[in-house]
Tab-separated table of C-alpha atoms in Angstrom:
chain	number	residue	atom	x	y	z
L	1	UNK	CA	-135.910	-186.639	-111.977
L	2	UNK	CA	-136.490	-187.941	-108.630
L	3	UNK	CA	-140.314	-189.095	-106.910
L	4	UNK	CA	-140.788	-186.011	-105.129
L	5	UNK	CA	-140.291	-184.047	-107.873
L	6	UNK	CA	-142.910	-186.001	-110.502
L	7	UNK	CA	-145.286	-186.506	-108.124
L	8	UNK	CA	-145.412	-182.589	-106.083
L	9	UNK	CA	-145.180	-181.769	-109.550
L	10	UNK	CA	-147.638	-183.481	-111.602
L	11	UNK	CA	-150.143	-183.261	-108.512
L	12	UNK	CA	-149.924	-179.292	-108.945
L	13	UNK	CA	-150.649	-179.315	-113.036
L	14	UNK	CA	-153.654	-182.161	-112.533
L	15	UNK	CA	-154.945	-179.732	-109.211
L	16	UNK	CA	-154.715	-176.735	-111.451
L	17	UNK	CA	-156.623	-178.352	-114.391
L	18	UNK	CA	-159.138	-179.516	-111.961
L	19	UNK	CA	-160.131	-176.114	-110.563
L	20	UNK	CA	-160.116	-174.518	-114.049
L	21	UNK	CA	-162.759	-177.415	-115.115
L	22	UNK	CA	-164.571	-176.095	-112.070
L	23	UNK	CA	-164.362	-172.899	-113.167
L	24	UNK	CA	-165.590	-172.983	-116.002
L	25	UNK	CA	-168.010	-175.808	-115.884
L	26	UNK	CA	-170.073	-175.468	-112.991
L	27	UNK	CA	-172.968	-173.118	-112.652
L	28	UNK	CA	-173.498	-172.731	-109.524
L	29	UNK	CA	-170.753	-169.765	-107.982
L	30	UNK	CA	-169.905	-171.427	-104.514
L	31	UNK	CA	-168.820	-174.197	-107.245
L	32	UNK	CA	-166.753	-172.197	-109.351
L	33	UNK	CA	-165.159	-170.485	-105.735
L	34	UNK	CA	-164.018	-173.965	-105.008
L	35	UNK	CA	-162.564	-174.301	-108.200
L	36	UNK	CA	-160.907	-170.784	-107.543
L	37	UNK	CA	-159.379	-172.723	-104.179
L	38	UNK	CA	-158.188	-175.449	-106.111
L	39	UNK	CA	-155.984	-172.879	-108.584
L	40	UNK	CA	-154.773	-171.275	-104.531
L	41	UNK	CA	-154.560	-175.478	-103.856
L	42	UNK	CA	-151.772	-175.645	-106.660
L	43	UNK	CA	-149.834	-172.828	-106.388
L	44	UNK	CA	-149.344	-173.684	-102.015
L	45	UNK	CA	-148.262	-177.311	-103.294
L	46	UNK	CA	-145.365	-175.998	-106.135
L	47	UNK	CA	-143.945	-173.529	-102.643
L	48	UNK	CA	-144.043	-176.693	-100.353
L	49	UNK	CA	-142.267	-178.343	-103.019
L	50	UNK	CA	-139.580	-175.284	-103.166
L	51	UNK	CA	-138.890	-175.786	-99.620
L	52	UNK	CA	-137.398	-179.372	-99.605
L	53	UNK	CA	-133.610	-179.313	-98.927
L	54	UNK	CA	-130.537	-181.425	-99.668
L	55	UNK	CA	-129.433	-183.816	-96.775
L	56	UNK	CA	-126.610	-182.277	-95.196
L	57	UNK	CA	-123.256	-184.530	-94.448
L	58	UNK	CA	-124.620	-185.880	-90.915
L	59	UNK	CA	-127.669	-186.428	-92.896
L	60	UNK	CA	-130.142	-184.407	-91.480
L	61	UNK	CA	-132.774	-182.417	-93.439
L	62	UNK	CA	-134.560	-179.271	-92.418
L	63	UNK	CA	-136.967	-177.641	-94.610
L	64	UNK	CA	-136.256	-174.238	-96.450
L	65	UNK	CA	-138.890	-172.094	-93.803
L	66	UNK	CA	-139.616	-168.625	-96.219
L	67	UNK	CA	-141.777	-170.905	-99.227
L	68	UNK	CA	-143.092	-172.011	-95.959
L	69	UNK	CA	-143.912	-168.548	-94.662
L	70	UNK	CA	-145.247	-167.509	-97.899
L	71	UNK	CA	-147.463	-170.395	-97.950
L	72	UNK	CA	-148.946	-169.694	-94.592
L	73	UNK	CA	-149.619	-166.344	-95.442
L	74	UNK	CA	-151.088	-167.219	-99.228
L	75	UNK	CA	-153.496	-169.662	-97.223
L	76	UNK	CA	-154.921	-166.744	-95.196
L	77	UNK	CA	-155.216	-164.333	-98.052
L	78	UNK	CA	-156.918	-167.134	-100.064
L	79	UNK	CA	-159.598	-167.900	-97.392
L	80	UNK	CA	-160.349	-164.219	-97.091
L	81	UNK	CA	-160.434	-164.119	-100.717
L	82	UNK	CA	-163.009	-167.301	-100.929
L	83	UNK	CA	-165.273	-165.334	-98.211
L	84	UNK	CA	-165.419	-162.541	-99.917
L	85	UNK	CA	-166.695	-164.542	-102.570
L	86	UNK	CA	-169.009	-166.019	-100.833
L	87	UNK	CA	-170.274	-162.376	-99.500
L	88	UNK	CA	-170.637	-161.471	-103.490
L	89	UNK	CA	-172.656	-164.866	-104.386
L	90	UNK	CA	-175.038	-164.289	-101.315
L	91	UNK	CA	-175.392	-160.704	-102.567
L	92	UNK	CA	-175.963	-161.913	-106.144
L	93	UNK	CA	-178.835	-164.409	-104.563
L	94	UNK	CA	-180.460	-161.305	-102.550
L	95	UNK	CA	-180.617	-159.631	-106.243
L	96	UNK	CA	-181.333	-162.371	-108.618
L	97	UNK	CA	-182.838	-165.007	-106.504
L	98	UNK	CA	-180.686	-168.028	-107.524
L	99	UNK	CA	-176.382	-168.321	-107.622
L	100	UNK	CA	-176.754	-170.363	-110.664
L	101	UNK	CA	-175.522	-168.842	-113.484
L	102	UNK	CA	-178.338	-169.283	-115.715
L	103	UNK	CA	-181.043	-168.598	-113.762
L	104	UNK	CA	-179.181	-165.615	-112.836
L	105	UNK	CA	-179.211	-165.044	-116.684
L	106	UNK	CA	-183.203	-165.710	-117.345
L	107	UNK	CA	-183.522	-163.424	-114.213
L	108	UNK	CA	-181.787	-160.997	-115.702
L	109	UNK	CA	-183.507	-161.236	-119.347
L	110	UNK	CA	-186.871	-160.794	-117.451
L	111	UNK	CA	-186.341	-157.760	-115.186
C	1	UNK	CA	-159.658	-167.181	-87.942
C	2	UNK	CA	-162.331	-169.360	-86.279
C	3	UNK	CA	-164.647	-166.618	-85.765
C	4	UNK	CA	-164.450	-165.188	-89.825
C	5	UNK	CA	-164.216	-168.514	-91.106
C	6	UNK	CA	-167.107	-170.082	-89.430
C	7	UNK	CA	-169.644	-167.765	-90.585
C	8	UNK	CA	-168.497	-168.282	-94.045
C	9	UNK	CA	-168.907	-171.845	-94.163
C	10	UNK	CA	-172.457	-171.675	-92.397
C	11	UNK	CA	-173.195	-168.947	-95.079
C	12	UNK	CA	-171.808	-170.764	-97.972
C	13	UNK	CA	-174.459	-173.858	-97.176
C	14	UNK	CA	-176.990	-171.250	-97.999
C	15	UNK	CA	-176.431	-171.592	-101.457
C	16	UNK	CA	-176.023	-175.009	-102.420
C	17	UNK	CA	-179.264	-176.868	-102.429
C	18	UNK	CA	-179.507	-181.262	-101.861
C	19	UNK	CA	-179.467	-182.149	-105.653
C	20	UNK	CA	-176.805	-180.897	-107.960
C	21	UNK	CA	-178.201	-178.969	-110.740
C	22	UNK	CA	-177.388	-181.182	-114.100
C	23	UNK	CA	-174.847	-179.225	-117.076
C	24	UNK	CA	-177.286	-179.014	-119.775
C	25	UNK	CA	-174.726	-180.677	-122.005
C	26	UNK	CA	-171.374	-182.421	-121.344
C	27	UNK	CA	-168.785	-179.498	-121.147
C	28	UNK	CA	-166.853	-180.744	-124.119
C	29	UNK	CA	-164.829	-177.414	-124.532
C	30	UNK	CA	-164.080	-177.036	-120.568
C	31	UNK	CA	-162.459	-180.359	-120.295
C	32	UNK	CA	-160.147	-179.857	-123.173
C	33	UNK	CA	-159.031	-176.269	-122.597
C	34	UNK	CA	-158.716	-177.687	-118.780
C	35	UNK	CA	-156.669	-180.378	-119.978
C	36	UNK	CA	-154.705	-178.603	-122.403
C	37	UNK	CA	-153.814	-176.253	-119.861
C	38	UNK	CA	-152.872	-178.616	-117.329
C	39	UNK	CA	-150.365	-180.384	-119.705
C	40	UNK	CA	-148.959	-176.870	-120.439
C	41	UNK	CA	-148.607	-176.458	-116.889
C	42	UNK	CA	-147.527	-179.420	-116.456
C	43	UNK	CA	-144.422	-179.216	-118.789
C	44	UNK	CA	-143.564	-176.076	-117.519
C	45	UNK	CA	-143.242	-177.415	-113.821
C	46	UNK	CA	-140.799	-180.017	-115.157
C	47	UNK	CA	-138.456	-177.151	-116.135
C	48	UNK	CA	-138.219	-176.261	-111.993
C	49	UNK	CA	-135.122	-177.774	-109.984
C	50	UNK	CA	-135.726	-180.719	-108.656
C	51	UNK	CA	-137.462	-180.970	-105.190
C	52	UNK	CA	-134.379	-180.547	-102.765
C	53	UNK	CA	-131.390	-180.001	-105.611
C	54	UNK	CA	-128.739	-178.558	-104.130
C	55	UNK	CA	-127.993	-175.158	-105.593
C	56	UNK	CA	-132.130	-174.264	-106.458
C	57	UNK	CA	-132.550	-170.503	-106.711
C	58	UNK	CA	-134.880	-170.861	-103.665
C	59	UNK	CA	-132.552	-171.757	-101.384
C	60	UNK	CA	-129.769	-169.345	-102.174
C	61	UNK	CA	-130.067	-165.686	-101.055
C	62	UNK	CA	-131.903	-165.681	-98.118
C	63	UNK	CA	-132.396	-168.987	-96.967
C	64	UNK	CA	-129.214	-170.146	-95.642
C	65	UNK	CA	-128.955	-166.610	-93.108
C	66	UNK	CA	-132.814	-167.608	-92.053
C	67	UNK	CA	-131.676	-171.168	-91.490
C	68	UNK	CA	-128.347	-170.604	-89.865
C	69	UNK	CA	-129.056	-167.053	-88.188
C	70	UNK	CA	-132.957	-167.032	-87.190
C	71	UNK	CA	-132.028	-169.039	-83.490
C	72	UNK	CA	-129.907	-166.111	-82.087
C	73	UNK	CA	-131.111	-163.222	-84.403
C	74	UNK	CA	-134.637	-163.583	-83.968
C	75	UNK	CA	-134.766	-166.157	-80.662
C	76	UNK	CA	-137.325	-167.982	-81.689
C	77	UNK	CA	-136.744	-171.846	-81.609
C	78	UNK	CA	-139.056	-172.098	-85.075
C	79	UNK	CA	-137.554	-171.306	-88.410
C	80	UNK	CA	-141.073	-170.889	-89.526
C	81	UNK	CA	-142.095	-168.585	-86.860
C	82	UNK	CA	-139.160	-167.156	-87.098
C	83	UNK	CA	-139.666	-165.867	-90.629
C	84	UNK	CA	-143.484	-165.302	-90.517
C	85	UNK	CA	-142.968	-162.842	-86.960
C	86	UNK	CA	-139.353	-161.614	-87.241
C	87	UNK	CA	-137.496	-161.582	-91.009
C	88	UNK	CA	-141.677	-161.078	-92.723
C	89	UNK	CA	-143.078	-159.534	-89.967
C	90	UNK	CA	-144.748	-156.424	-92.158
C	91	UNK	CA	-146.059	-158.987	-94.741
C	92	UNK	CA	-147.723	-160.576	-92.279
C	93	UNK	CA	-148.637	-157.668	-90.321
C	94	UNK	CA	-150.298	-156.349	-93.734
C	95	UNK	CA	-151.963	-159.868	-94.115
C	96	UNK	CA	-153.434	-159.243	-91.088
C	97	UNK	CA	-154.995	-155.897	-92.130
C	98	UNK	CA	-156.453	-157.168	-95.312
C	99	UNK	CA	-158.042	-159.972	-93.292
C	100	UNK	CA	-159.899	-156.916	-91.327
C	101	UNK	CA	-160.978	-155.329	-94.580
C	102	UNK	CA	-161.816	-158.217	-96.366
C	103	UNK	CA	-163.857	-158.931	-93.340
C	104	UNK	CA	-165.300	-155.277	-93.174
C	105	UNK	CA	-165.943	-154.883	-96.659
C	106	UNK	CA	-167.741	-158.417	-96.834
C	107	UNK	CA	-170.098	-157.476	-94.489
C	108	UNK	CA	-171.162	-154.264	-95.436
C	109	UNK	CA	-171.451	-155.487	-99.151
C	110	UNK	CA	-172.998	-159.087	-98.553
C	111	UNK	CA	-175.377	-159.177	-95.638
C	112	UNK	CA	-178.574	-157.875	-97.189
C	113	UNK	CA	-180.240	-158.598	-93.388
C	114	UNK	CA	-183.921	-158.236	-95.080
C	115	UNK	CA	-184.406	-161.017	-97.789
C	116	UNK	CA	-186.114	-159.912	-100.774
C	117	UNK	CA	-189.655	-160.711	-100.916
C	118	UNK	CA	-189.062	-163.446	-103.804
C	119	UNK	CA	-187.010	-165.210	-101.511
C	120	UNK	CA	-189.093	-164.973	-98.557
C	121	UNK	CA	-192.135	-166.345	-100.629
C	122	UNK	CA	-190.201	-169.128	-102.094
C	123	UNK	CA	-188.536	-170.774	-98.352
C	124	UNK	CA	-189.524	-169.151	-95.581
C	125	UNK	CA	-187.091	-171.079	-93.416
C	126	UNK	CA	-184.531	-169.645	-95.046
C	127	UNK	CA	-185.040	-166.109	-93.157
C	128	UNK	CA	-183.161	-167.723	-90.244
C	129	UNK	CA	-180.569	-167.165	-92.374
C	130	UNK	CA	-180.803	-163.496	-91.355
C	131	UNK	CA	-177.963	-161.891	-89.828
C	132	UNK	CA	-177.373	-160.800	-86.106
C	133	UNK	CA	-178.626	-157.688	-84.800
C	134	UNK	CA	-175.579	-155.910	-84.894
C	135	UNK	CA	-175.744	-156.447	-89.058
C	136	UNK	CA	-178.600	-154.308	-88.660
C	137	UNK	CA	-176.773	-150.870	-87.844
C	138	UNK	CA	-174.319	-151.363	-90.869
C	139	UNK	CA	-177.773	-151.295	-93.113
C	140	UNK	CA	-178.125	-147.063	-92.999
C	141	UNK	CA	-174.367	-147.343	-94.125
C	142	UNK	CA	-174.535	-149.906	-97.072
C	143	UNK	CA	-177.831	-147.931	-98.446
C	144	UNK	CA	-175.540	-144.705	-98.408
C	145	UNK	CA	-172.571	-146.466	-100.368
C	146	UNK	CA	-175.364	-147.900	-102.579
C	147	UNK	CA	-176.674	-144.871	-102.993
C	148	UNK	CA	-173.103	-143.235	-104.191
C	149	UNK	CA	-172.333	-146.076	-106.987
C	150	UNK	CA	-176.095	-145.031	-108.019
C	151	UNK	CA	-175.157	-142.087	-109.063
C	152	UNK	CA	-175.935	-139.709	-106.315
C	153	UNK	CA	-173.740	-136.966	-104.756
C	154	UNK	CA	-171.536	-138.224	-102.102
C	155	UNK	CA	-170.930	-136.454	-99.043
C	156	UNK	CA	-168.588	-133.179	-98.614
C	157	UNK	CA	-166.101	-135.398	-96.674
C	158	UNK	CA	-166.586	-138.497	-98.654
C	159	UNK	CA	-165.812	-136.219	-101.483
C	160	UNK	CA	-162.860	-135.098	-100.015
C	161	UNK	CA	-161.243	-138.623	-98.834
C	162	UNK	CA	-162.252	-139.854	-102.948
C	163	UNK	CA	-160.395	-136.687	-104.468
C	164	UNK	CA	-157.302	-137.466	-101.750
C	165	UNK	CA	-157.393	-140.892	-102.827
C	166	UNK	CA	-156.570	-140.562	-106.039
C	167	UNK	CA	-153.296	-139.042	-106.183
C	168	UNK	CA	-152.306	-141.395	-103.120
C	169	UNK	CA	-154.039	-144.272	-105.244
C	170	UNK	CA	-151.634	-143.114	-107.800
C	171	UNK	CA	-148.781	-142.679	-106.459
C	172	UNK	CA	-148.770	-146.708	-104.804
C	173	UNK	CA	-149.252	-147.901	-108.472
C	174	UNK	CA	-146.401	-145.967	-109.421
C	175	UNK	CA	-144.617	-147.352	-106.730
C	176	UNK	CA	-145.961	-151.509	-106.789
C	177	UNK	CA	-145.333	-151.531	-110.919
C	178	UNK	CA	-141.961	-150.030	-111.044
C	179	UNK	CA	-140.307	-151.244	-107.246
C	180	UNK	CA	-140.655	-154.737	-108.756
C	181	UNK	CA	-136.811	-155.282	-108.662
C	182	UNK	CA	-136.722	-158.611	-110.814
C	183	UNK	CA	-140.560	-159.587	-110.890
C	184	UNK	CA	-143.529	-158.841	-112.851
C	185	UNK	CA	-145.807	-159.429	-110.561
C	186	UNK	CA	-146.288	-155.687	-110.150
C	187	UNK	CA	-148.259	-155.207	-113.294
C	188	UNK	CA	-151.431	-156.604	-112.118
C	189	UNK	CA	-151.305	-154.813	-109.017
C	190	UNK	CA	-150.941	-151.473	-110.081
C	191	UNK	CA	-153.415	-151.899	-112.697
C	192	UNK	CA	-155.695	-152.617	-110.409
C	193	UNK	CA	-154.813	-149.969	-107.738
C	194	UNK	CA	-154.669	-147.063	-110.339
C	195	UNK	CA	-158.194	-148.303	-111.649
C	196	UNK	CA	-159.299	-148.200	-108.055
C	197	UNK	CA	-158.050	-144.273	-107.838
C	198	UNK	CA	-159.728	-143.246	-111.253
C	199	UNK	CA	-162.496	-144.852	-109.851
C	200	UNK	CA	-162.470	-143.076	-106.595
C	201	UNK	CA	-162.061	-140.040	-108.804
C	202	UNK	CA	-164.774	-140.322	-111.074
C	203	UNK	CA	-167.122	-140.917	-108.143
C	204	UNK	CA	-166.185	-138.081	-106.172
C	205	UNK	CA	-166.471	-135.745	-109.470
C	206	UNK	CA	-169.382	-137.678	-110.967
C	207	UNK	CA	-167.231	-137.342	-114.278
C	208	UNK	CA	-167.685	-139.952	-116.989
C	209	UNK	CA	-164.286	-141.135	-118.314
C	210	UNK	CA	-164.215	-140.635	-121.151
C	211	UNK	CA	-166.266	-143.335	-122.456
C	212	UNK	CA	-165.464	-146.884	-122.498
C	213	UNK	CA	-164.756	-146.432	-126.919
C	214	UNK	CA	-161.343	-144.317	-125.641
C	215	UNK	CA	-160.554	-146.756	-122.507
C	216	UNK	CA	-160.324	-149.883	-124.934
C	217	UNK	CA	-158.609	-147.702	-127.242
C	218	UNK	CA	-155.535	-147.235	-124.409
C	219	UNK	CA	-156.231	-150.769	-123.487
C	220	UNK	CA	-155.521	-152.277	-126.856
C	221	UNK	CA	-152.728	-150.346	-127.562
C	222	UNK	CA	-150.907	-150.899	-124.303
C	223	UNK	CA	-151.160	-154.692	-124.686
C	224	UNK	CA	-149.704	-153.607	-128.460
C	225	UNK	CA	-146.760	-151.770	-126.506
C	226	UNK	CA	-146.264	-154.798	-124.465
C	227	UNK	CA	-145.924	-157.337	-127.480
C	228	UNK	CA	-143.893	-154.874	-129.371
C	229	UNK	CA	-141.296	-154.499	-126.277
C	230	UNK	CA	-141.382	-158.744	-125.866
C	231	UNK	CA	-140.963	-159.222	-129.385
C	232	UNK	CA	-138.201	-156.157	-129.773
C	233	UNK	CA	-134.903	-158.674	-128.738
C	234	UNK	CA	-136.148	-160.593	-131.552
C	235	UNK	CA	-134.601	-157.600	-134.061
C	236	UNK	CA	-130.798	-158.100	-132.678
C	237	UNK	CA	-131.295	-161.707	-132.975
C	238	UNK	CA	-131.825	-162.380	-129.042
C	239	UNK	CA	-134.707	-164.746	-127.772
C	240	UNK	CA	-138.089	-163.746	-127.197
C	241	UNK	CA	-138.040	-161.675	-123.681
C	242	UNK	CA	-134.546	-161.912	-123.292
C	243	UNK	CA	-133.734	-157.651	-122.941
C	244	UNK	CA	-130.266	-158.432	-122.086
C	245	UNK	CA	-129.441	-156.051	-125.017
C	246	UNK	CA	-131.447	-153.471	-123.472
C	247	UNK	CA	-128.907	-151.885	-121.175
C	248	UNK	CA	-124.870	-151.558	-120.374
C	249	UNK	CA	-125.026	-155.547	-118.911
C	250	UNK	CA	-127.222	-158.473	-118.454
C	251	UNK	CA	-129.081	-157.336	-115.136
C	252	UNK	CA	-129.934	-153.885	-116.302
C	253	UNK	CA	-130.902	-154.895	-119.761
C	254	UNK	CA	-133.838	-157.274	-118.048
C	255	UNK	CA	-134.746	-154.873	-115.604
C	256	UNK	CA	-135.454	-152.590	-117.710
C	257	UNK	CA	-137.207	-154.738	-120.316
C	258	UNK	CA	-139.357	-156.345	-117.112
C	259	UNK	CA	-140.104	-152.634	-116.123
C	260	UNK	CA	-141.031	-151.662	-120.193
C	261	UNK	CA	-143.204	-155.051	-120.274
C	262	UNK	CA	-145.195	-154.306	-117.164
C	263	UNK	CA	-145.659	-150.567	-117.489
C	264	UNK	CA	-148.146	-151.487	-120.866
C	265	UNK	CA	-149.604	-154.806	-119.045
C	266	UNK	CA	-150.652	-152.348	-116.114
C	267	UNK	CA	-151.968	-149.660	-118.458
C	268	UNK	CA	-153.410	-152.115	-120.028
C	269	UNK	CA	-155.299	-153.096	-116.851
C	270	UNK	CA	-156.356	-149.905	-115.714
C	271	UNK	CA	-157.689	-149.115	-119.044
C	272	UNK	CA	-159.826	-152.328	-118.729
C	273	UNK	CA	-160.666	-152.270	-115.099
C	274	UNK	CA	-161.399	-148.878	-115.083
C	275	UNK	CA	-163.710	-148.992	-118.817
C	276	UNK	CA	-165.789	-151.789	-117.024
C	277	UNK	CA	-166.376	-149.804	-113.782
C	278	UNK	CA	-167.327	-147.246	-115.583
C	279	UNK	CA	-169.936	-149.668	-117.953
C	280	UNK	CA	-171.334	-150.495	-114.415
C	281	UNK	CA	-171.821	-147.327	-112.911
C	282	UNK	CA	-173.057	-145.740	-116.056
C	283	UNK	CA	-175.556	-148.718	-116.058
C	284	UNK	CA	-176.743	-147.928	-112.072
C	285	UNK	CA	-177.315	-144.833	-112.659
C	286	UNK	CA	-181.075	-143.864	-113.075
């Protein structure tokens, strides 16, 4: 088991459990959206770790480039994905007046 | 980029506020499930190759042509590039599209341009939070979609483009849960597409579906069809999942167990995408 490996490895699993604690602990939704980039967070580091290579004879490395392209692309879709998020809690605040969930919750018990 | 993501961010301040808002009590139950999980994961990610083995899956297959070839197949002098514009040029090209829509649909749903008068009353700064003009010609649109998932009739040719949808809508779920070579990655995907076309269907016909008593019906059973195909090796004495037994060799017998396995999962998720949507349009409706 090599460096690399523990640490890309153990930095995804305690990234992961962060943004799930986010999830489900915070109230407020922009909150639990980061959280929901944290879980994105993980999964990008466990490709970048896929793309290391063995040291070839003359000992030169170069990185594996598709976990790379898939990466790229996975950070795109996950921005868009956090700002249309961000569209939904804004429309939630138009509604309900607050993007914490339980005032959203007394809001909704009153109306 | 700089142009969506900007906006965002300057939106997103909107809805924090200077003091954090205190858990009423210390999330006991979060932090261990959290923590549970993440030692699950954890464990699991030790099973991987090591970082840089020789021999990984992930650099067999393709990887050695993209390294070796990209320079005089593709030209450019960037493996990266050369992958992301030449070898995945449709993925990226599609990436690109659902960047548009994302950015499309976010606007029509999100930017309410008038603040209610609750807010108004409560921070009146806050109304320079209102968006440019332009927002202001998408409002006639948003009130019409609105007015749709309220329950009112839609338009002949909205009508028309729902009722098309559907068997289109179809067909891709078809198509995303069973093309899935090795993966099951499809399941999800075509749940959630062929939801989306019963949806489109349902608004177009203003039919209920059936009730949401019938759609967790289909829903539980699926997920009972899924657990009965994972658990079926067990009976010839194989290992949980493993379907090698399933067909003439090894390769066939997991396909084909992979396919069984996500066909209920995406049933499954239609059933229970499509029973909420249906909760929440039966709700809007006056």
């Amino acid at each position: 088991m090599t460096l690399a490996s523990v640490t890309f490895h153990a930095a995804a699993a305690a990234i992961f459990a962060t943004g799930l604690f986010t999830v489900i602990a915070r109230g407020n939704l922009l909150k639990k959206l980061l959280g929901l980039l944290l879980l994105h967070v993980s999964v990008w580091i466990v490709f970048v770790a896929m793309s290391g290579t063995p040291a070839s004879p003359d000992g030169a490395t170069i990185a594996n480039p598709l976990p790379i392209a898939f990466t790229l692309i996975a950070i795109v879709l996950g921005t868009t994905a956090m700002m249309v998020g961000i569209d939904l809690a804004l429309r939630i605040r138009a509604s309900a007046v607050s993007v914490e969930d339980d005032e959203i919750a007394a809001h909704e018990l009153k109306s | 980029m700089r142009s969506v993501s900007a906006p965002a961010i300057w939106r997103a301040g909107v809805l924090t506020r200077v003091r954090e808002k205190v858990p009423f009590r210390p999330p006991l139950t979060a932090l261990a499930l959290s923590l549970a999980v993440g030692a699950l994961l954890a464990v699991g990610l030790f099973d991987l190759p090591e970082v840089g083995a020789a021999g990984s899956p992930a650099l067999e297959h393709v990887a050695p042509r993209y390294l070796n070839d990209a320079r005089i197949e593709t030209g450019a002098t960037n493996a990266t590039a050369a992958v992301v514009g030449a070898y995945r040029g449709i993925d990226s090209l599609l990436a690109t599209v659902l960047v548009g829509v994302a950015v499309a649909v976010g606007g029509l749903v999100a930017v309410p341009v008038v603040a209610p008068a609750a807010l108004r009353s409560r921070r009146r700064s806050e109304s320079s939070v209102a968006a440019p003009r332009f927002w202001h010609r998408l409002e006639p649109w948003r009130d019409r979609v609105d007015a749709v998932l309220a329950g009112a009739a839609p338009t002949k040719l909205a009508r028309f483009l729902l009722v098309l949808a559907f068997p289109l809508l179809s067909l891709l779920a078809v198509v995303a849960a069973w093309s899935h070579v090795d993966g099951a990655g499809g399941a999800l995907a075509a749940g959630a597409i062929a939801a989306a076309g019963l949806v489109a269907l349902a608004t177009a016909t203003r039919l209920s579906l059936g009730g949401s008593a019938m759609l967790r019906a289909v829903a539980g059973s699926s997920v009972l069809f899924a657990l009965a195909v994972a658990h079926a090796p067990l009976m010839e004495g194989a290992g949980l999942l493993d379907f090698a037994g399933f067909g003439e060799d090894f390769a066939d017998g997991q396909r084909l167990g992979i396919r069984l396995l996500t066909t209920g999962l995406a049933f499954a998720i239609i059933a229970w995408l499509a029973g909420h949507l249906v909760t929440i349009e039966q709700k809007s409706r006056p």
